[in-house]
Tab-separated table of C-alpha atoms in Angstrom:
chain	number	residue	atom	x	y	z
A	10	MET	CA	-13.553	-34.154	-87.959
A	11	GLU	CA	-11.190	-36.926	-89.027
A	12	GLY	CA	-7.477	-36.054	-89.192
A	13	ALA	CA	-5.189	-36.910	-92.118
A	14	SER	CA	-3.251	-39.433	-90.121
A	15	SER	CA	-6.573	-41.250	-89.181
A	16	ARG	CA	-7.647	-41.224	-92.805
A	17	ASP	CA	-4.193	-42.576	-93.989
A	18	GLN	CA	-4.465	-45.377	-91.414
A	19	ARG	CA	-7.939	-46.241	-92.572
A	20	ALA	CA	-6.802	-46.230	-96.292
A	21	GLU	CA	-3.913	-48.606	-95.306
A	22	THR	CA	-6.247	-50.846	-93.440
A	23	SER	CA	-8.483	-51.142	-96.471
A	24	ASN	CA	-5.501	-52.119	-98.627
A	25	LEU	CA	-4.488	-54.835	-96.052
A	26	LEU	CA	-8.028	-56.154	-96.057
A	27	LYS	CA	-8.004	-56.492	-99.848
A	28	ASP	CA	-4.819	-58.527	-99.644
A	29	GLU	CA	-5.872	-60.743	-96.773
A	30	THR	CA	-9.548	-61.481	-97.834
A	31	VAL	CA	-8.915	-64.483	-100.135
A	32	GLU	CA	-6.705	-66.265	-97.559
A	33	SER	CA	-8.620	-65.463	-94.645
A	34	SER	CA	-11.959	-66.483	-96.057
A	35	ASN	CA	-10.598	-70.076	-95.921
A	36	SER	CA	-9.853	-69.899	-92.134
A	37	THR	CA	-12.903	-68.054	-90.806
A	38	PHE	CA	-16.649	-68.792	-90.477
A	39	PHE	CA	-17.482	-66.004	-92.809
A	40	THR	CA	-18.486	-66.027	-96.468
A	41	ASP	CA	-16.775	-63.766	-98.984
A	42	GLU	CA	-19.987	-61.683	-98.837
A	43	GLU	CA	-19.787	-61.385	-95.136
A	44	LEU	CA	-16.171	-60.513	-95.234
A	45	ALA	CA	-16.915	-57.731	-97.812
A	46	LYS	CA	-19.520	-56.436	-95.400
A	47	LEU	CA	-17.220	-56.400	-92.461
A	48	LYS	CA	-14.810	-54.186	-94.625
A	49	SER	CA	-17.711	-51.933	-95.605
A	50	ASP	CA	-19.011	-51.707	-92.045
A	51	TYR	CA	-15.648	-50.612	-90.740
A	52	ASP	CA	-15.120	-48.119	-93.438
A	53	MET	CA	-18.422	-46.574	-92.630
A	54	GLY	CA	-18.789	-46.999	-88.946
A	55	GLY	CA	-15.527	-48.108	-87.478
A	56	VAL	CA	-15.038	-50.674	-84.707
A	57	GLU	CA	-18.493	-50.489	-83.144
A	58	LYS	CA	-20.256	-51.317	-86.534
A	59	VAL	CA	-17.994	-54.286	-86.892
A	60	LYS	CA	-18.489	-55.632	-83.437
A	61	THR	CA	-22.265	-55.765	-84.036
A	62	VAL	CA	-21.650	-58.029	-87.175
A	63	VAL	CA	-19.116	-60.210	-85.185
A	64	GLN	CA	-21.373	-60.609	-82.157
A	65	GLN	CA	-24.121	-61.942	-84.591
A	66	LYS	CA	-21.705	-64.490	-86.023
A	67	VAL	CA	-20.571	-65.573	-82.539
A	68	THR	CA	-24.327	-66.108	-81.598
A	69	GLN	CA	-24.748	-68.143	-84.703
A	70	LEU	CA	-21.778	-70.302	-83.798
A	71	ASP	CA	-23.028	-70.884	-80.301
A	72	ASN	CA	-26.544	-71.708	-81.389
A	73	THR	CA	-25.649	-74.067	-84.406
A	74	GLU	CA	-27.101	-77.496	-83.923
A	75	LEU	CA	-25.762	-80.671	-85.228
A	76	ASN	CA	-27.958	-83.832	-85.321
A	77	VAL	CA	-26.447	-87.111	-86.354
A	78	ALA	CA	-28.879	-90.064	-87.096
A	79	VAL	CA	-27.372	-93.498	-86.364
A	80	THR	CA	-29.513	-96.623	-87.787
A	81	GLY	CA	-28.983	-100.256	-88.380
A	82	GLN	CA	-30.149	-103.683	-87.572
A	83	THR	CA	-30.517	-104.912	-84.069
A	84	GLY	CA	-27.225	-105.747	-82.409
A	85	ALA	CA	-25.233	-103.759	-85.000
A	86	GLY	CA	-23.752	-101.607	-82.225
A	87	LYS	CA	-25.647	-98.325	-82.704
A	88	SER	CA	-25.828	-97.524	-79.085
A	89	SER	CA	-22.218	-98.504	-78.498
A	90	PHE	CA	-21.129	-96.131	-81.345
A	91	ILE	CA	-23.190	-93.288	-79.957
A	92	ASN	CA	-21.707	-93.776	-76.480
A	93	ALA	CA	-18.138	-93.983	-77.916
A	94	MET	CA	-18.626	-90.793	-79.928
A	95	ARG	CA	-19.790	-88.992	-76.650
A	96	GLY	CA	-16.739	-90.390	-74.683
A	97	LEU	CA	-19.019	-92.529	-72.406
A	98	GLU	CA	-19.231	-96.051	-71.095
A	99	PHE	CA	-22.381	-98.086	-71.462
A	100	ASP	CA	-22.971	-97.597	-67.575
A	101	ASP	CA	-22.314	-93.948	-67.448
A	102	GLU	CA	-25.167	-91.553	-66.645
A	103	GLY	CA	-26.820	-90.450	-69.822
A	104	ALA	CA	-25.334	-93.310	-71.862
A	105	ALA	CA	-27.499	-94.928	-74.605
A	106	GLU	CA	-28.856	-98.260	-73.543
A	107	VAL	CA	-26.895	-101.155	-74.995
A	108	ASP	CA	-28.705	-104.556	-75.610
A	109	THR	CA	-28.777	-107.564	-77.756
A	110	VAL	CA	-32.446	-106.922	-78.524
A	111	GLU	CA	-34.064	-103.864	-80.184
A	112	THR	CA	-34.499	-101.457	-77.332
A	113	THR	CA	-35.178	-98.318	-79.515
A	114	MET	CA	-38.823	-97.953	-80.476
A	115	GLU	CA	-38.752	-94.258	-81.211
A	116	PRO	CA	-35.894	-91.943	-82.213
A	117	THR	CA	-34.017	-91.198	-79.071
A	118	GLY	CA	-31.624	-88.336	-78.775
A	119	TYR	CA	-28.410	-88.335	-76.860
A	120	LYS	CA	-26.686	-84.945	-76.306
A	121	HIS	CA	-23.030	-84.506	-76.139
A	122	PRO	CA	-21.971	-84.171	-72.461
A	123	SER	CA	-20.025	-80.998	-73.063
A	124	LEU	CA	-21.527	-79.530	-76.291
A	125	PRO	CA	-25.302	-79.787	-75.818
A	126	ASN	CA	-25.977	-78.429	-79.314
A	127	VAL	CA	-24.599	-81.763	-80.656
A	128	CYS	CA	-27.053	-84.619	-80.624
A	129	PHE	CA	-26.707	-88.241	-81.573
A	130	TRP	CA	-29.995	-89.938	-82.496
A	131	ASP	CA	-30.513	-93.745	-82.020
A	132	LEU	CA	-33.119	-94.757	-84.620
A	133	PRO	CA	-34.994	-98.048	-84.631
A	134	GLY	CA	-33.812	-100.654	-87.004
A	135	ILE	CA	-35.338	-100.333	-90.382
A	136	GLY	CA	-37.568	-103.102	-91.780
A	137	THR	CA	-39.339	-104.250	-88.510
A	138	ASN	CA	-43.040	-104.662	-88.405
A	139	LYS	CA	-43.415	-101.303	-86.715
A	140	PHE	CA	-41.030	-99.622	-89.133
A	141	PRO	CA	-41.393	-101.075	-92.577
A	142	ALA	CA	-38.802	-99.640	-95.016
A	143	ASN	CA	-41.258	-97.865	-97.311
A	144	LYS	CA	-42.547	-95.702	-94.248
A	145	TYR	CA	-39.369	-95.506	-92.417
A	146	LEU	CA	-37.894	-92.020	-93.151
A	147	ASN	CA	-41.228	-90.208	-92.748
A	148	LYS	CA	-41.566	-91.798	-89.352
A	149	MET	CA	-38.056	-91.029	-88.396
A	150	LYS	CA	-38.507	-87.267	-89.238
A	151	PHE	CA	-35.974	-87.347	-92.033
A	152	LYS	CA	-35.396	-83.657	-92.348
A	153	SER	CA	-34.234	-83.186	-88.757
A	154	TYR	CA	-30.846	-84.903	-89.313
A	155	ASP	CA	-27.756	-83.460	-90.895
A	156	PHE	CA	-26.552	-86.940	-92.021
A	157	PHE	CA	-27.073	-90.633	-91.469
A	158	ILE	CA	-24.708	-93.307	-90.322
A	159	ILE	CA	-25.896	-96.831	-91.289
A	160	ILE	CA	-24.177	-99.431	-89.157
A	161	SER	CA	-23.911	-103.221	-89.649
A	162	ALA	CA	-21.996	-105.709	-87.617
A	163	CYS	CA	-21.859	-108.341	-90.395
A	164	ARG	CA	-23.481	-107.568	-93.780
A	165	PHE	CA	-25.555	-104.732	-95.012
A	166	THR	CA	-29.105	-105.862	-95.727
A	167	GLU	CA	-31.551	-105.063	-98.439
A	168	ASN	CA	-33.344	-102.675	-96.199
A	169	ASP	CA	-30.055	-100.774	-95.498
A	170	THR	CA	-29.464	-100.271	-99.275
A	171	LYS	CA	-33.177	-99.225	-99.729
A	172	LEU	CA	-32.673	-96.700	-96.964
A	173	ALA	CA	-29.427	-95.375	-98.505
A	174	ARG	CA	-31.132	-94.869	-101.831
A	175	GLU	CA	-34.026	-92.963	-100.356
A	176	ILE	CA	-31.691	-90.857	-98.313
A	177	LYS	CA	-29.709	-89.887	-101.358
A	178	ARG	CA	-32.863	-89.224	-103.361
A	179	LEU	CA	-33.868	-86.766	-100.619
A	180	GLY	CA	-30.580	-85.045	-100.665
A	181	LYS	CA	-28.994	-86.020	-97.462
A	182	ASN	CA	-25.479	-87.748	-97.015
A	183	PHE	CA	-25.304	-91.278	-95.654
A	184	TYR	CA	-22.185	-93.389	-94.505
A	185	PHE	CA	-21.887	-97.183	-94.359
A	186	VAL	CA	-20.068	-98.175	-91.118
A	187	ARG	CA	-19.073	-101.810	-90.441
A	188	SER	CA	-18.660	-102.225	-86.807
A	189	LYS	CA	-17.280	-104.805	-84.441
A	190	ILE	CA	-13.987	-105.337	-86.577
A	191	ASP	CA	-12.054	-106.065	-83.417
A	192	CYS	CA	-14.467	-109.035	-82.792
A	193	ASP	CA	-13.860	-110.323	-86.224
A	194	LEU	CA	-10.080	-110.192	-85.960
A	195	TYR	CA	-10.263	-111.787	-82.419
A	196	SER	CA	-12.372	-114.738	-83.790
A	197	LYS	CA	-9.933	-115.327	-86.510
A	198	ARG	CA	-7.025	-115.474	-84.196
A	199	LYS	CA	-9.007	-117.556	-81.727
A	200	ARG	CA	-9.629	-120.266	-84.262
A	201	GLY	CA	-5.870	-120.740	-84.484
A	202	ARG	CA	-5.427	-119.436	-87.990
A	203	GLN	CA	-2.705	-116.989	-89.117
A	204	CYS	CA	-4.111	-113.590	-89.546
A	205	ASN	CA	-2.664	-110.872	-91.671
A	206	GLU	CA	-4.740	-107.908	-90.283
A	207	GLU	CA	-4.318	-105.736	-93.367
A	208	GLU	CA	-5.420	-108.474	-95.699
A	209	GLU	CA	-8.355	-109.434	-93.405
A	210	LEU	CA	-9.476	-105.840	-93.196
A	211	ASN	CA	-9.270	-105.409	-97.058
A	212	LYS	CA	-11.392	-108.792	-97.435
A	213	ILE	CA	-14.023	-107.467	-95.107
A	214	ARG	CA	-14.194	-104.126	-96.775
A	215	ASN	CA	-14.245	-105.444	-100.224
A	216	ASP	CA	-17.002	-107.927	-99.441
A	217	CYS	CA	-19.130	-105.207	-98.016
A	218	VAL	CA	-18.516	-102.948	-101.047
A	219	SER	CA	-19.366	-105.726	-103.673
A	220	LYS	CA	-22.606	-106.608	-101.882
A	221	LEU	CA	-23.701	-103.028	-101.850
A	222	GLN	CA	-22.775	-102.620	-105.462
A	223	GLU	CA	-24.856	-105.726	-106.258
A	224	ALA	CA	-27.852	-104.148	-104.419
A	225	GLY	CA	-27.607	-101.014	-106.539
A	226	ILE	CA	-25.362	-98.629	-104.478
A	227	PRO	CA	-22.813	-97.251	-106.991
A	228	SER	CA	-19.181	-96.637	-105.593
A	229	PRO	CA	-20.090	-97.154	-101.997
A	230	ARG	CA	-17.598	-96.322	-99.212
A	231	VAL	CA	-17.539	-98.615	-96.221
A	232	TYR	CA	-15.656	-97.603	-93.063
A	233	LEU	CA	-14.555	-100.314	-90.655
A	234	ILE	CA	-14.490	-99.370	-86.988
A	235	SER	CA	-14.414	-100.848	-83.417
A	236	ASN	CA	-16.608	-99.017	-80.967
A	237	PHE	CA	-14.053	-99.835	-78.197
A	238	ASP	CA	-10.939	-98.563	-80.099
A	239	LEU	CA	-11.919	-95.621	-82.132
A	240	ASN	CA	-8.521	-94.665	-82.872
A	241	LEU	CA	-7.945	-97.874	-84.858
A	242	TYR	CA	-8.941	-98.927	-88.426
A	243	ASP	CA	-11.039	-96.532	-90.547
A	244	PHE	CA	-12.139	-94.129	-87.758
A	245	SER	CA	-9.881	-91.215	-89.088
A	246	LEU	CA	-11.221	-91.876	-92.720
A	247	LEU	CA	-14.774	-91.807	-91.497
A	248	ASN	CA	-14.152	-88.560	-89.689
A	249	LYS	CA	-12.608	-87.005	-92.645
A	250	ALA	CA	-15.602	-87.966	-94.900
A	251	LEU	CA	-18.080	-86.704	-92.314
A	252	GLU	CA	-16.103	-83.352	-92.097
A	253	ASP	CA	-16.068	-82.915	-95.884
A	254	GLY	CA	-19.698	-83.469	-96.140
A	255	LEU	CA	-20.683	-80.678	-93.743
A	256	PRO	CA	-20.858	-76.964	-94.366
A	257	ASN	CA	-18.194	-74.857	-92.629
A	258	ILE	CA	-19.734	-73.995	-89.356
A	259	LYS	CA	-21.460	-77.551	-88.811
A	260	LYS	CA	-17.999	-78.988	-89.708
A	261	SER	CA	-16.371	-77.106	-86.879
A	262	VAL	CA	-19.165	-78.186	-84.404
A	263	TYR	CA	-18.598	-81.778	-85.379
A	264	ILE	CA	-14.736	-81.601	-84.981
A	265	LEU	CA	-15.048	-79.940	-81.475
A	266	ALA	CA	-17.462	-82.778	-80.458
A	267	LEU	CA	-15.140	-85.680	-81.400
A	268	PRO	CA	-13.800	-87.911	-78.579
A	269	ASN	CA	-10.039	-87.188	-77.895
A	270	VAL	CA	-8.738	-90.440	-79.092
A	271	SER	CA	-5.820	-89.154	-80.989
A	272	LEU	CA	-3.279	-86.211	-81.103
A	273	GLU	CA	-4.511	-85.560	-84.578
A	274	ILE	CA	-8.173	-84.792	-83.326
A	275	LEU	CA	-6.729	-82.610	-80.595
A	276	GLU	CA	-4.605	-80.628	-83.222
A	277	LYS	CA	-7.816	-80.296	-85.389
A	278	LYS	CA	-9.683	-78.975	-82.313
A	279	ARG	CA	-6.952	-76.414	-81.615
A	280	LYS	CA	-7.179	-75.076	-85.265
A	281	GLU	CA	-11.019	-74.852	-84.958
A	282	LEU	CA	-10.911	-73.056	-81.591
A	283	ARG	CA	-8.267	-70.629	-82.911
A	284	LYS	CA	-10.707	-69.412	-85.560
A	285	ARG	CA	-12.920	-67.907	-82.791
A	286	ILE	CA	-10.096	-66.046	-81.062
A	287	TRP	CA	-10.058	-62.987	-83.254
A	288	MET	CA	-13.813	-62.533	-82.763
A	289	SER	CA	-13.515	-62.688	-79.066
A	290	ALA	CA	-10.676	-60.218	-79.318
A	291	THR	CA	-12.848	-57.883	-81.452
A	292	LEU	CA	-15.580	-58.029	-78.710
A	293	SER	CA	-13.349	-57.420	-75.870
A	294	GLY	CA	-13.260	-53.531	-76.053
A	295	GLY	CA	-12.457	-50.516	-78.095
A	296	ILE	CA	-9.113	-49.902	-79.850
A	297	GLY	CA	-6.230	-47.700	-78.778
A	298	ALA	CA	-2.588	-47.372	-78.754
A	299	VAL	CA	-0.568	-50.659	-77.837
A	300	PRO	CA	0.340	-50.164	-74.201
A	301	VAL	CA	3.754	-50.448	-72.893
A	302	PRO	CA	4.921	-52.158	-69.648
A	303	GLY	CA	3.464	-50.308	-66.684
A	304	VAL	CA	0.293	-49.207	-68.540
A	305	SER	CA	-2.997	-50.832	-67.394
A	306	LEU	CA	-4.469	-53.429	-69.742
A	307	ALA	CA	-7.812	-53.002	-71.385
A	308	PHE	CA	-9.910	-56.122	-72.171
A	309	ASP	CA	-13.169	-57.898	-71.144
A	310	SER	CA	-12.417	-60.665	-68.594
A	311	VAL	CA	-15.888	-62.011	-68.989
A	312	ILE	CA	-15.313	-62.694	-72.574
A	313	ILE	CA	-11.896	-64.257	-71.924
A	314	ILE	CA	-13.114	-66.391	-69.076
A	315	LYS	CA	-16.031	-67.753	-71.255
A	316	GLU	CA	-13.760	-68.666	-74.012
A	317	ILE	CA	-11.249	-70.482	-71.884
A	318	VAL	CA	-13.938	-72.515	-70.255
A	319	HIS	CA	-14.990	-73.419	-73.663
A	320	PHE	CA	-11.662	-74.401	-74.614
A	321	ARG	CA	-11.406	-76.697	-71.682
A	322	GLN	CA	-14.633	-78.427	-72.421
A	323	CYS	CA	-13.819	-79.032	-76.022
A	324	LEU	CA	-10.392	-80.368	-75.211
A	325	GLY	CA	-11.750	-82.739	-72.506
A	326	LEU	CA	-10.108	-80.797	-69.681
A	327	ASP	CA	-13.068	-80.149	-67.471
A	328	ASN	CA	-13.411	-82.434	-64.366
A	329	SER	CA	-16.410	-84.370	-65.867
A	330	SER	CA	-14.584	-85.162	-69.152
A	331	LEU	CA	-11.360	-86.303	-67.221
A	332	GLN	CA	-13.446	-88.529	-64.844
A	333	SER	CA	-15.122	-90.159	-67.845
A	334	LEU	CA	-11.855	-90.734	-69.603
A	335	ALA	CA	-10.239	-92.192	-66.454
A	336	LYS	CA	-13.001	-94.572	-66.091
A	337	ARG	CA	-12.806	-95.484	-69.855
A	338	VAL	CA	-9.108	-96.334	-69.718
A	339	GLY	CA	-9.192	-97.892	-66.225
A	340	LYS	CA	-6.744	-95.456	-64.600
A	341	PRO	CA	-7.059	-93.130	-61.530
A	342	VAL	CA	-8.132	-89.667	-62.517
A	343	GLU	CA	-5.314	-88.312	-60.439
A	344	ASP	CA	-2.873	-89.850	-62.845
A	345	LEU	CA	-4.397	-88.020	-65.807
A	346	LYS	CA	-4.568	-84.716	-63.822
A	347	ALA	CA	-0.963	-85.042	-62.780
A	348	VAL	CA	0.311	-84.470	-66.266
A	349	VAL	CA	-1.637	-81.203	-66.713
A	350	THR	CA	0.814	-78.261	-66.571
A	351	THR	CA	-1.378	-75.227	-66.975
A	352	PRO	CA	-3.071	-73.683	-64.092
A	353	LEU	CA	-6.020	-72.992	-66.453
A	354	VAL	CA	-7.382	-76.448	-65.597
A	355	ARG	CA	-7.062	-76.158	-61.738
A	356	GLY	CA	-10.144	-74.716	-60.290
A	357	GLU	CA	-12.247	-71.684	-61.391
A	358	ILE	CA	-11.032	-69.141	-63.962
A	359	THR	CA	-11.285	-65.701	-62.277
A	360	PRO	CA	-10.479	-62.148	-63.332
A	361	ASP	CA	-7.443	-62.361	-61.087
A	362	VAL	CA	-6.104	-65.446	-62.887
A	363	ILE	CA	-6.769	-63.419	-66.264
A	364	ASN	CA	-4.793	-60.543	-65.045
A	365	ARG	CA	-1.834	-62.581	-64.026
A	366	LEU	CA	-1.789	-64.265	-67.332
A	367	ALA	CA	-2.246	-60.867	-69.110
A	368	TRP	CA	0.733	-59.313	-67.254
A	369	GLY	CA	2.811	-62.391	-68.202
A	370	ALA	CA	1.748	-61.855	-71.786
A	371	THR	CA	3.087	-58.207	-71.758
A	372	ALA	CA	6.561	-59.286	-71.079
A	373	VAL	CA	6.478	-61.414	-74.232
A	374	ALA	CA	4.589	-59.152	-76.434
A	375	ALA	CA	5.735	-55.616	-75.480
A	376	SER	CA	8.098	-55.326	-78.333
A	377	ALA	CA	5.579	-56.844	-80.919
A	378	ILE	CA	3.847	-53.579	-81.926
A	379	GLU	CA	2.157	-54.999	-84.862
A	380	LEU	CA	0.418	-58.432	-85.080
A	381	ALA	CA	1.597	-61.035	-87.470
A	382	LEU	CA	-1.128	-60.576	-90.137
A	383	ASP	CA	-0.548	-64.017	-91.738
A	384	THR	CA	-1.887	-65.599	-88.559
A	385	ILE	CA	-4.940	-63.454	-87.944
A	386	PRO	CA	-8.049	-63.538	-90.115
A	387	VAL	CA	-9.092	-60.663	-92.143
A	388	ILE	CA	-10.390	-58.520	-89.147
A	389	GLY	CA	-6.868	-58.545	-87.614
A	390	SER	CA	-5.568	-55.907	-89.894
A	391	ILE	CA	-8.268	-53.501	-88.643
A	392	PHE	CA	-7.295	-54.027	-84.949
A	393	GLY	CA	-3.698	-54.561	-85.380
A	394	ALA	CA	-2.907	-51.563	-83.179
A	395	GLY	CA	-5.738	-51.926	-80.692
A	396	SER	CA	-4.841	-52.492	-77.107
A	397	SER	CA	-7.937	-54.636	-76.139
A	398	PHE	CA	-7.734	-56.655	-79.359
A	399	PHE	CA	-4.034	-57.231	-79.185
A	400	PHE	CA	-3.923	-58.370	-75.636
A	401	THR	CA	-7.081	-60.506	-75.744
A	402	TYR	CA	-5.879	-62.122	-78.955
A	403	LYS	CA	-2.356	-62.859	-77.486
A	404	LEU	CA	-3.803	-64.086	-74.207
A	405	LEU	CA	-6.398	-66.395	-75.701
A	406	SER	CA	-3.841	-67.716	-78.148
A	407	ALA	CA	-1.416	-68.618	-75.386
A	408	ALA	CA	-4.282	-70.107	-73.237
A	409	LEU	CA	-5.288	-72.265	-76.140
A	410	ASP	CA	-1.828	-73.506	-76.847
A	411	ASP	CA	-1.219	-74.355	-73.002
A	412	LEU	CA	-4.526	-76.230	-72.841
A	413	THR	CA	-3.921	-78.229	-76.113
A	414	GLU	CA	-0.542	-79.293	-74.825
A	415	SER	CA	-2.001	-80.453	-71.565
A	416	ALA	CA	-4.862	-82.250	-73.487
A	417	GLN	CA	-2.200	-83.998	-75.579
A	418	LYS	CA	-0.327	-85.092	-72.346
A	419	VAL	CA	-3.597	-86.461	-70.902
A	420	ALA	CA	-4.340	-88.353	-74.088
A	421	MET	CA	-0.854	-89.963	-73.985
A	422	ALA	CA	-1.030	-90.756	-70.377
A	423	ALA	CA	-4.548	-92.250	-70.781
A	424	PHE	CA	-3.716	-94.449	-73.801
A	425	GLY	CA	-0.188	-95.313	-72.830
A	426	THR	CA	1.937	-93.433	-75.443
A	427	GLU	CA	3.995	-91.304	-72.967
A	428	ASN	CA	7.209	-92.376	-74.706
A	429	ASN	CA	6.039	-91.406	-78.171
A	430	PRO	CA	4.834	-87.818	-78.103
A	431	ASN	CA	5.066	-87.549	-81.895
A	432	GLN	CA	2.549	-90.279	-82.590
A	433	THR	CA	-0.664	-88.852	-84.065
A	434	SER	CA	-2.834	-91.714	-83.117
A	435	VAL	CA	-3.211	-92.570	-79.536
A	436	GLN	CA	-3.334	-96.411	-79.113
């Protein structure tokens, strides 16, 4: 039979949930309806009922796919763009084939090296004899893709605009990308002319926009990029547009798949990964009184290890990602590894490593009996006094902060900004 104190605690929890629901719904992967169900399930069945719902959401997150279609004329830089977005060089294993002639005869998928649920699709150029414009989308399996990127290296063609209109008619988003901007600026300088970069970029952008408007595309947005310097020009604006055009979960998947070319991207990744922590903490075990120093900790090391490995991959700190980055920037991988300060990157994450980290966390957190509710999503108020939740949440939060800090140092060492740690764009 439930005691009075337990009923009082449950009533207090319900009140906290009501206060937090509006704010928390903006920082989780749950809809308002799902948050209401979490509260209802907890009221009726306690933690075990809630854990079932949370596990279903984690499974959904892990299985969500993102398919990006990249199309354009021959030589526009489609393959180079796909490789750059995956953090690969043209001669890396699994890289999209780069050539000056049309090498893509069928839609070819290239999975992200660390996040296999993310796939970039290299589509044949529209308007060829094999792929006439009026049959293109059907042959390309239009419904398979979350959005389209239409790339041009000079000017957008009539076929590009036809494709854009058809994509819009069928209810998908498309984005015009003008590539090889670095080549345009280099050519301008090579001819011995004075080059105001900002004016030149505006001229190129305005010319593309006006031509697209003449072809019947109202209010087009054109993003100028270099496939070899993704941190420059309009890449951040393109990312913002792509993020805003995706539903919440797919937006998160896209952000985590971005190449680590700026400190801004790494900070975005930290925020996205933090959203998962409370769910992992919820699944780590039952609830109980917050332990004091000297009392054994209760958490699921398997869940914690899985999340830390996921953090490392998303932040580009696994060995394969570090090797690829070192090759891309032409520096020894040892130089990049030398700036990593967290032991979570060195070697395998084992239960012993987790235990050492956990006991370190108790020294910091022993006096913090209640979690800061303004930093935890709605479910945090349910488990504020739970030992497993408490320590898993604190441990994963600390691990994520340590890994993000090391990822930032690696990015600065790779791109030569060691002396400017406050810079948000790694150049």
